[in-house]
PDB file of C-alpha atoms in Angstrom:
ATOM      1  CA  UNK X  15      55.504  14.561  42.820  1.00  0.00           C
ATOM      2  CA  UNK X  16      52.145  15.083  41.130  1.00  0.00           C
ATOM      3  CA  UNK X  17      51.207  11.447  41.825  1.00  0.00           C
ATOM      4  CA  UNK X  18      51.518  11.949  45.591  1.00  0.00           C
ATOM      5  CA  UNK X  19      49.473  15.165  45.392  1.00  0.00           C
ATOM      6  CA  UNK X  20      46.740  13.346  43.448  1.00  0.00           C
ATOM      7  CA  UNK X  21      46.750  10.515  45.989  1.00  0.00           C
ATOM      8  CA  UNK X  22      46.218  13.150  48.694  1.00  0.00           C
ATOM      9  CA  UNK X  23      43.436  14.916  46.779  1.00  0.00           C
ATOM     10  CA  UNK X  24      41.301  11.991  45.554  1.00  0.00           C
ATOM     11  CA  UNK X  25      39.889  10.921  48.991  1.00  0.00           C
ATOM     12  CA  UNK X  26      38.969  14.537  49.826  1.00  0.00           C
ATOM     13  CA  UNK X  27      37.107  14.938  46.538  1.00  0.00           C
ATOM     14  CA  UNK X  28      35.363  11.582  47.034  1.00  0.00           C
ATOM     15  CA  UNK X  29      34.272  12.581  50.548  1.00  0.00           C
ATOM     16  CA  UNK X  30      32.898  15.910  49.269  1.00  0.00           C
ATOM     17  CA  UNK X  31      30.995  14.157  46.476  1.00  0.00           C
ATOM     18  CA  UNK X  32      29.488  11.726  49.018  1.00  0.00           C
ATOM     19  CA  UNK X  33      28.364  14.707  51.158  1.00  0.00           C
ATOM     20  CA  UNK X  34      26.725  16.362  48.125  1.00  0.00           C
ATOM     21  CA  UNK X  35      25.071  13.039  47.297  1.00  0.00           C
ATOM     22  CA  UNK X  36      23.563  12.793  50.793  1.00  0.00           C
ATOM     23  CA  UNK X  37      22.066  16.273  50.352  1.00  0.00           C
ATOM     24  CA  UNK X  38      20.826  15.330  46.873  1.00  0.00           C
ATOM     25  CA  UNK X  39      19.043  12.256  48.236  1.00  0.00           C
ATOM     26  CA  UNK X  40      17.422  13.803  51.314  1.00  0.00           C
ATOM     27  CA  UNK X  41      16.975  17.416  50.130  1.00  0.00           C
ATOM     28  CA  UNK X  42      13.549  18.714  51.180  1.00  0.00           C
ATOM     29  CA  UNK X  43      12.762  20.817  48.115  1.00  0.00           C
ATOM     30  CA  UNK X  44      13.506  20.620  44.396  1.00  0.00           C
ATOM     31  CA  UNK X  45      16.073  23.514  44.339  1.00  0.00           C
ATOM     32  CA  UNK X  46      18.130  21.742  47.019  1.00  0.00           C
ATOM     33  CA  UNK X  47      18.384  18.613  44.878  1.00  0.00           C
ATOM     34  CA  UNK X  48      19.251  20.605  41.769  1.00  0.00           C
ATOM     35  CA  UNK X  49      21.898  22.634  43.623  1.00  0.00           C
ATOM     36  CA  UNK X  50      23.541  19.474  44.983  1.00  0.00           C
ATOM     37  CA  UNK X  51      23.590  17.782  41.561  1.00  0.00           C
ATOM     38  CA  UNK X  52      24.972  21.012  40.090  1.00  0.00           C
ATOM     39  CA  UNK X  53      27.868  20.977  42.574  1.00  0.00           C
ATOM     40  CA  UNK X  54      28.502  17.292  41.798  1.00  0.00           C
ATOM     41  CA  UNK X  55      28.739  18.141  38.092  1.00  0.00           C
ATOM     42  CA  UNK X  56      31.244  20.978  38.563  1.00  0.00           C
ATOM     43  CA  UNK X  57      33.303  18.841  40.946  1.00  0.00           C
ATOM     44  CA  UNK X  58      33.382  15.973  38.467  1.00  0.00           C
ATOM     45  CA  UNK X  59      34.680  18.400  35.826  1.00  0.00           C
ATOM     46  CA  UNK X  60      37.577  19.400  38.105  1.00  0.00           C
ATOM     47  CA  UNK X  61      38.104  15.759  39.083  1.00  0.00           C
ATOM     48  CA  UNK X  62      38.392  14.703  35.442  1.00  0.00           C
ATOM     49  CA  UNK X  63      41.074  17.344  34.931  1.00  0.00           C
ATOM     50  CA  UNK X  64      43.061  15.987  37.865  1.00  0.00           C
ATOM     51  CA  UNK X  65      42.629  12.404  36.630  1.00  0.00           C
ATOM     52  CA  UNK X  66      43.816  13.337  33.133  1.00  0.00           C
ATOM     53  CA  UNK X  67      46.957  14.693  34.785  1.00  0.00           C
ATOM     54  CA  UNK X  68      47.365  11.454  36.737  1.00  0.00           C
ATOM     55  CA  UNK X  69      46.737   8.964  33.928  1.00  0.00           C
ATOM     56  CA  UNK X  70      48.689  11.124  31.415  1.00  0.00           C
ATOM     57  CA  UNK X  71      45.865  11.071  28.865  1.00  0.00           C
ATOM     58  CA  UNK X  72      44.517  14.169  27.073  1.00  0.00           C
ATOM     59  CA  UNK X  73      41.262  12.417  26.146  1.00  0.00           C
ATOM     60  CA  UNK X  74      39.813  12.618  29.655  1.00  0.00           C
ATOM     61  CA  UNK X  75      39.762  16.431  29.736  1.00  0.00           C
ATOM     62  CA  UNK X  76      37.480  16.719  26.693  1.00  0.00           C
ATOM     63  CA  UNK X  77      34.473  15.612  28.735  1.00  0.00           C
ATOM     64  CA  UNK X  78      34.920  18.335  31.352  1.00  0.00           C
ATOM     65  CA  UNK X  79      33.667  21.216  29.178  1.00  0.00           C
ATOM     66  CA  UNK X  80      30.506  19.289  28.273  1.00  0.00           C
ATOM     67  CA  UNK X  81      29.931  18.398  31.941  1.00  0.00           C
ATOM     68  CA  UNK X  82      30.187  22.059  33.045  1.00  0.00           C
ATOM     69  CA  UNK X  83      27.763  23.200  30.356  1.00  0.00           C
ATOM     70  CA  UNK X  84      25.374  20.347  31.242  1.00  0.00           C
ATOM     71  CA  UNK X  85      25.182  21.534  34.852  1.00  0.00           C
ATOM     72  CA  UNK X  86      24.334  25.080  33.702  1.00  0.00           C
ATOM     73  CA  UNK X  87      21.666  23.649  31.388  1.00  0.00           C
ATOM     74  CA  UNK X  88      20.104  21.727  34.292  1.00  0.00           C
ATOM     75  CA  UNK X  89      19.920  24.954  36.343  1.00  0.00           C
ATOM     76  CA  UNK X  90      18.242  26.924  33.599  1.00  0.00           C
ATOM     77  CA  UNK X  91      15.729  24.183  32.734  1.00  0.00           C
ATOM     78  CA  UNK X  92      14.653  23.636  36.334  1.00  0.00           C
ATOM     79  CA  UNK X  93      14.356  27.349  37.098  1.00  0.00           C
ATOM     80  CA  UNK X  94      12.239  27.898  33.975  1.00  0.00           C
ATOM     81  CA  UNK X  95      10.056  24.951  34.976  1.00  0.00           C
ATOM     82  CA  UNK X  96       9.539  26.338  38.497  1.00  0.00           C
ATOM     83  CA  UNK X  97       8.677  29.832  37.208  1.00  0.00           C
ATOM     84  CA  UNK X  98       6.210  28.484  34.672  1.00  0.00           C
ATOM     85  CA  UNK X  99       4.555  26.407  37.349  1.00  0.00           C
ATOM     86  CA  UNK X 100       3.992  29.565  39.409  1.00  0.00           C
ATOM     87  CA  UNK X 101       2.600  31.684  36.594  1.00  0.00           C
ATOM     88  CA  UNK X 102      -0.069  29.195  35.427  1.00  0.00           C
TER      89      UNK X 102
ATOM     90  CA  UNK A  23      59.591  23.754  38.103  1.00  0.00           C
ATOM     91  CA  UNK A  24      57.928  26.600  39.991  1.00  0.00           C
ATOM     92  CA  UNK A  25      54.719  26.239  37.974  1.00  0.00           C
ATOM     93  CA  UNK A  26      54.397  22.613  39.113  1.00  0.00           C
ATOM     94  CA  UNK A  27      54.546  23.627  42.772  1.00  0.00           C
ATOM     95  CA  UNK A  28      52.047  26.461  42.237  1.00  0.00           C
ATOM     96  CA  UNK A  29      49.703  24.055  40.456  1.00  0.00           C
ATOM     97  CA  UNK A  30      49.943  21.447  43.222  1.00  0.00           C
ATOM     98  CA  UNK A  31      49.275  24.121  45.871  1.00  0.00           C
ATOM     99  CA  UNK A  32      46.211  25.338  43.946  1.00  0.00           C
ATOM    100  CA  UNK A  33      44.911  21.755  43.691  1.00  0.00           C
ATOM    101  CA  UNK A  34      45.274  21.232  47.456  1.00  0.00           C
ATOM    102  CA  UNK A  35      43.522  24.568  48.171  1.00  0.00           C
ATOM    103  CA  UNK A  36      40.692  23.494  45.855  1.00  0.00           C
ATOM    104  CA  UNK A  37      40.319  20.155  47.644  1.00  0.00           C
ATOM    105  CA  UNK A  38      40.090  21.898  51.032  1.00  0.00           C
ATOM    106  CA  UNK A  39      37.480  24.351  49.712  1.00  0.00           C
ATOM    107  CA  UNK A  40      35.538  21.379  48.369  1.00  0.00           C
ATOM    108  CA  UNK A  41      35.573  19.646  51.754  1.00  0.00           C
ATOM    109  CA  UNK A  42      34.335  22.835  53.461  1.00  0.00           C
ATOM    110  CA  UNK A  43      31.576  23.173  50.865  1.00  0.00           C
ATOM    111  CA  UNK A  44      30.466  19.578  51.443  1.00  0.00           C
ATOM    112  CA  UNK A  45      30.288  20.119  55.205  1.00  0.00           C
ATOM    113  CA  UNK A  46      28.310  23.320  54.670  1.00  0.00           C
ATOM    114  CA  UNK A  47      25.951  21.615  52.247  1.00  0.00           C
ATOM    115  CA  UNK A  48      25.196  19.005  54.904  1.00  0.00           C
ATOM    116  CA  UNK A  49      24.930  21.276  57.939  1.00  0.00           C
ATOM    117  CA  UNK A  50      23.192  24.481  56.798  1.00  0.00           C
ATOM    118  CA  UNK A  51      19.521  24.859  57.574  1.00  0.00           C
ATOM    119  CA  UNK A  52      17.709  26.117  54.482  1.00  0.00           C
ATOM    120  CA  UNK A  53      18.181  26.593  50.755  1.00  0.00           C
ATOM    121  CA  UNK A  54      19.438  30.187  50.807  1.00  0.00           C
ATOM    122  CA  UNK A  55      22.204  29.275  53.261  1.00  0.00           C
ATOM    123  CA  UNK A  56      23.213  26.246  51.209  1.00  0.00           C
ATOM    124  CA  UNK A  57      23.713  28.631  48.276  1.00  0.00           C
ATOM    125  CA  UNK A  58      26.794  30.022  50.056  1.00  0.00           C
ATOM    126  CA  UNK A  59      28.241  26.521  50.363  1.00  0.00           C
ATOM    127  CA  UNK A  60      27.510  25.917  46.683  1.00  0.00           C
ATOM    128  CA  UNK A  61      29.418  29.080  45.750  1.00  0.00           C
ATOM    129  CA  UNK A  62      32.432  27.914  47.756  1.00  0.00           C
ATOM    130  CA  UNK A  63      32.146  24.487  46.097  1.00  0.00           C
ATOM    131  CA  UNK A  64      32.009  25.813  42.541  1.00  0.00           C
ATOM    132  CA  UNK A  65      34.406  28.760  42.481  1.00  0.00           C
ATOM    133  CA  UNK A  66      36.780  27.532  45.179  1.00  0.00           C
ATOM    134  CA  UNK A  67      36.429  23.831  44.493  1.00  0.00           C
ATOM    135  CA  UNK A  68      36.301  23.663  40.704  1.00  0.00           C
ATOM    136  CA  UNK A  69      37.853  26.804  39.182  1.00  0.00           C
ATOM    137  CA  UNK A  70      40.956  26.892  41.406  1.00  0.00           C
ATOM    138  CA  UNK A  71      42.032  23.220  40.889  1.00  0.00           C
ATOM    139  CA  UNK A  72      41.405  23.477  37.140  1.00  0.00           C
ATOM    140  CA  UNK A  73      43.767  26.478  36.924  1.00  0.00           C
ATOM    141  CA  UNK A  74      46.179  24.400  38.998  1.00  0.00           C
ATOM    142  CA  UNK A  75      45.872  21.533  36.514  1.00  0.00           C
ATOM    143  CA  UNK A  76      46.581  23.946  33.644  1.00  0.00           C
ATOM    144  CA  UNK A  77      49.701  25.345  35.331  1.00  0.00           C
ATOM    145  CA  UNK A  78      50.973  21.909  36.332  1.00  0.00           C
ATOM    146  CA  UNK A  79      50.402  20.428  32.863  1.00  0.00           C
ATOM    147  CA  UNK A  80      52.425  23.225  31.261  1.00  0.00           C
ATOM    148  CA  UNK A  81      55.408  22.238  33.413  1.00  0.00           C
ATOM    149  CA  UNK A  82      55.478  18.468  32.734  1.00  0.00           C
ATOM    150  CA  UNK A  83      57.451  17.892  29.504  1.00  0.00           C
ATOM    151  CA  UNK A  84      56.905  14.102  29.594  1.00  0.00           C
ATOM    152  CA  UNK A  85      53.117  14.470  29.442  1.00  0.00           C
ATOM    153  CA  UNK A  86      51.641  13.597  26.011  1.00  0.00           C
ATOM    154  CA  UNK A  87      49.392  16.378  24.757  1.00  0.00           C
ATOM    155  CA  UNK A  88      50.182  18.761  27.592  1.00  0.00           C
ATOM    156  CA  UNK A  89      49.091  21.864  25.679  1.00  0.00           C
ATOM    157  CA  UNK A  90      45.722  20.232  24.982  1.00  0.00           C
ATOM    158  CA  UNK A  91      45.238  19.467  28.679  1.00  0.00           C
ATOM    159  CA  UNK A  92      46.341  22.960  29.729  1.00  0.00           C
ATOM    160  CA  UNK A  93      44.149  24.786  27.225  1.00  0.00           C
ATOM    161  CA  UNK A  94      41.061  22.671  27.777  1.00  0.00           C
ATOM    162  CA  UNK A  95      41.270  22.891  31.560  1.00  0.00           C
ATOM    163  CA  UNK A  96      41.828  26.655  31.452  1.00  0.00           C
ATOM    164  CA  UNK A  97      38.795  27.093  29.174  1.00  0.00           C
ATOM    165  CA  UNK A  98      36.738  24.845  31.471  1.00  0.00           C
ATOM    166  CA  UNK A  99      37.750  26.999  34.456  1.00  0.00           C
ATOM    167  CA  UNK A 100      36.704  30.139  32.580  1.00  0.00           C
ATOM    168  CA  UNK A 101      33.348  28.584  31.595  1.00  0.00           C
ATOM    169  CA  UNK A 102      32.611  27.522  35.182  1.00  0.00           C
ATOM    170  CA  UNK A 103      33.609  30.968  36.493  1.00  0.00           C
ATOM    171  CA  UNK A 104      31.159  32.624  34.072  1.00  0.00           C
ATOM    172  CA  UNK A 105      28.324  30.114  34.254  1.00  0.00           C
ATOM    173  CA  UNK A 106      28.004  29.018  37.882  1.00  0.00           C
ATOM    174  CA  UNK A 107      26.901  32.414  39.338  1.00  0.00           C
ATOM    175  CA  UNK A 108      24.352  32.832  36.520  1.00  0.00           C
ATOM    176  CA  UNK A 109      22.835  29.422  37.193  1.00  0.00           C
ATOM    177  CA  UNK A 110      22.787  29.959  40.960  1.00  0.00           C
ATOM    178  CA  UNK A 111      21.059  33.335  40.510  1.00  0.00           C
ATOM    179  CA  UNK A 112      18.392  31.879  38.240  1.00  0.00           C
ATOM    180  CA  UNK A 113      17.800  28.983  40.626  1.00  0.00           C
ATOM    181  CA  UNK A 114      17.555  31.279  43.677  1.00  0.00           C
ATOM    182  CA  UNK A 115      15.064  33.568  41.905  1.00  0.00           C
ATOM    183  CA  UNK A 116      12.922  30.614  40.841  1.00  0.00           C
ATOM    184  CA  UNK A 117      13.054  29.106  44.340  1.00  0.00           C
ATOM    185  CA  UNK A 118      11.967  32.418  45.894  1.00  0.00           C
ATOM    186  CA  UNK A 119       9.125  32.783  43.425  1.00  0.00           C
ATOM    187  CA  UNK A 120       7.935  29.217  43.983  1.00  0.00           C
ATOM    188  CA  UNK A 121       7.769  29.731  47.730  1.00  0.00           C
ATOM    189  CA  UNK A 122      10.791  28.008  49.275  1.00  0.00           C
ATOM    190  CA  UNK A 123      10.985  28.948  52.943  1.00  0.00           C
ATOM    191  CA  UNK A 124      13.860  30.890  54.472  1.00  0.00           C
ATOM    192  CA  UNK A 125      14.376  32.761  57.723  1.00  0.00           C
ATOM    193  CA  UNK A 126      14.571  36.324  56.419  1.00  0.00           C
ATOM    194  CA  UNK A 127      14.450  39.485  58.468  1.00  0.00           C
ATOM    195  CA  UNK A 128      13.499  41.536  55.409  1.00  0.00           C
ATOM    196  CA  UNK A 129      12.168  40.259  52.125  1.00  0.00           C
ATOM    197  CA  UNK A 130      12.838  43.073  49.687  1.00  0.00           C
ATOM    198  CA  UNK A 131      12.109  40.986  46.607  1.00  0.00           C
ATOM    199  CA  UNK A 132       8.533  40.416  47.724  1.00  0.00           C
ATOM    200  CA  UNK A 133       8.292  44.039  48.863  1.00  0.00           C
ATOM    201  CA  UNK A 134       7.362  43.570  52.489  1.00  0.00           C
ATOM    202  CA  UNK A 135       8.990  43.412  55.897  1.00  0.00           C
ATOM    203  CA  UNK A 136       8.413  40.507  58.198  1.00  0.00           C
TER     204      UNK A 136
END
């Protein structure tokens, strides 16, 4: 049962990631690009969870925590960089 | 058996939220409107399917390491639920301070009315 659900879900996730990628390529400002890459990171974390359920392997889920924290780190670094650029 | 169906339903809801967030990220006009789509994409599209993965992995006895998958995906969902609004808030504040345009009626953060 879970295999058919995963086969239904994977094209929808891939289409959403392609849409985020279009916004990340053509985004007019820097926060647009960072927001799109941020959403790609969180979606890849969820996608790795679903794939670990599909391939029956517990090793795939261990990268999801690191991926979520990496997206948060990207947000904080870029926002600090933008604020410092204003204050100087 | 009921947990497997609840988990599959949560995964399908998460995929639909993700599709809506992708359409919104393409179609909205400026950065502050795309922030709404990003919120739908993170909380609806990443937290909900990870909780679904945790519930579905608890109910599959033939899965090797199912408690590891369930615990790690639940903790990842909790981390994303705590961390994504904080990052979005910091990014929106920095974008407003660095002069990203938006069609506001009132701009209370700058202290003036347009």
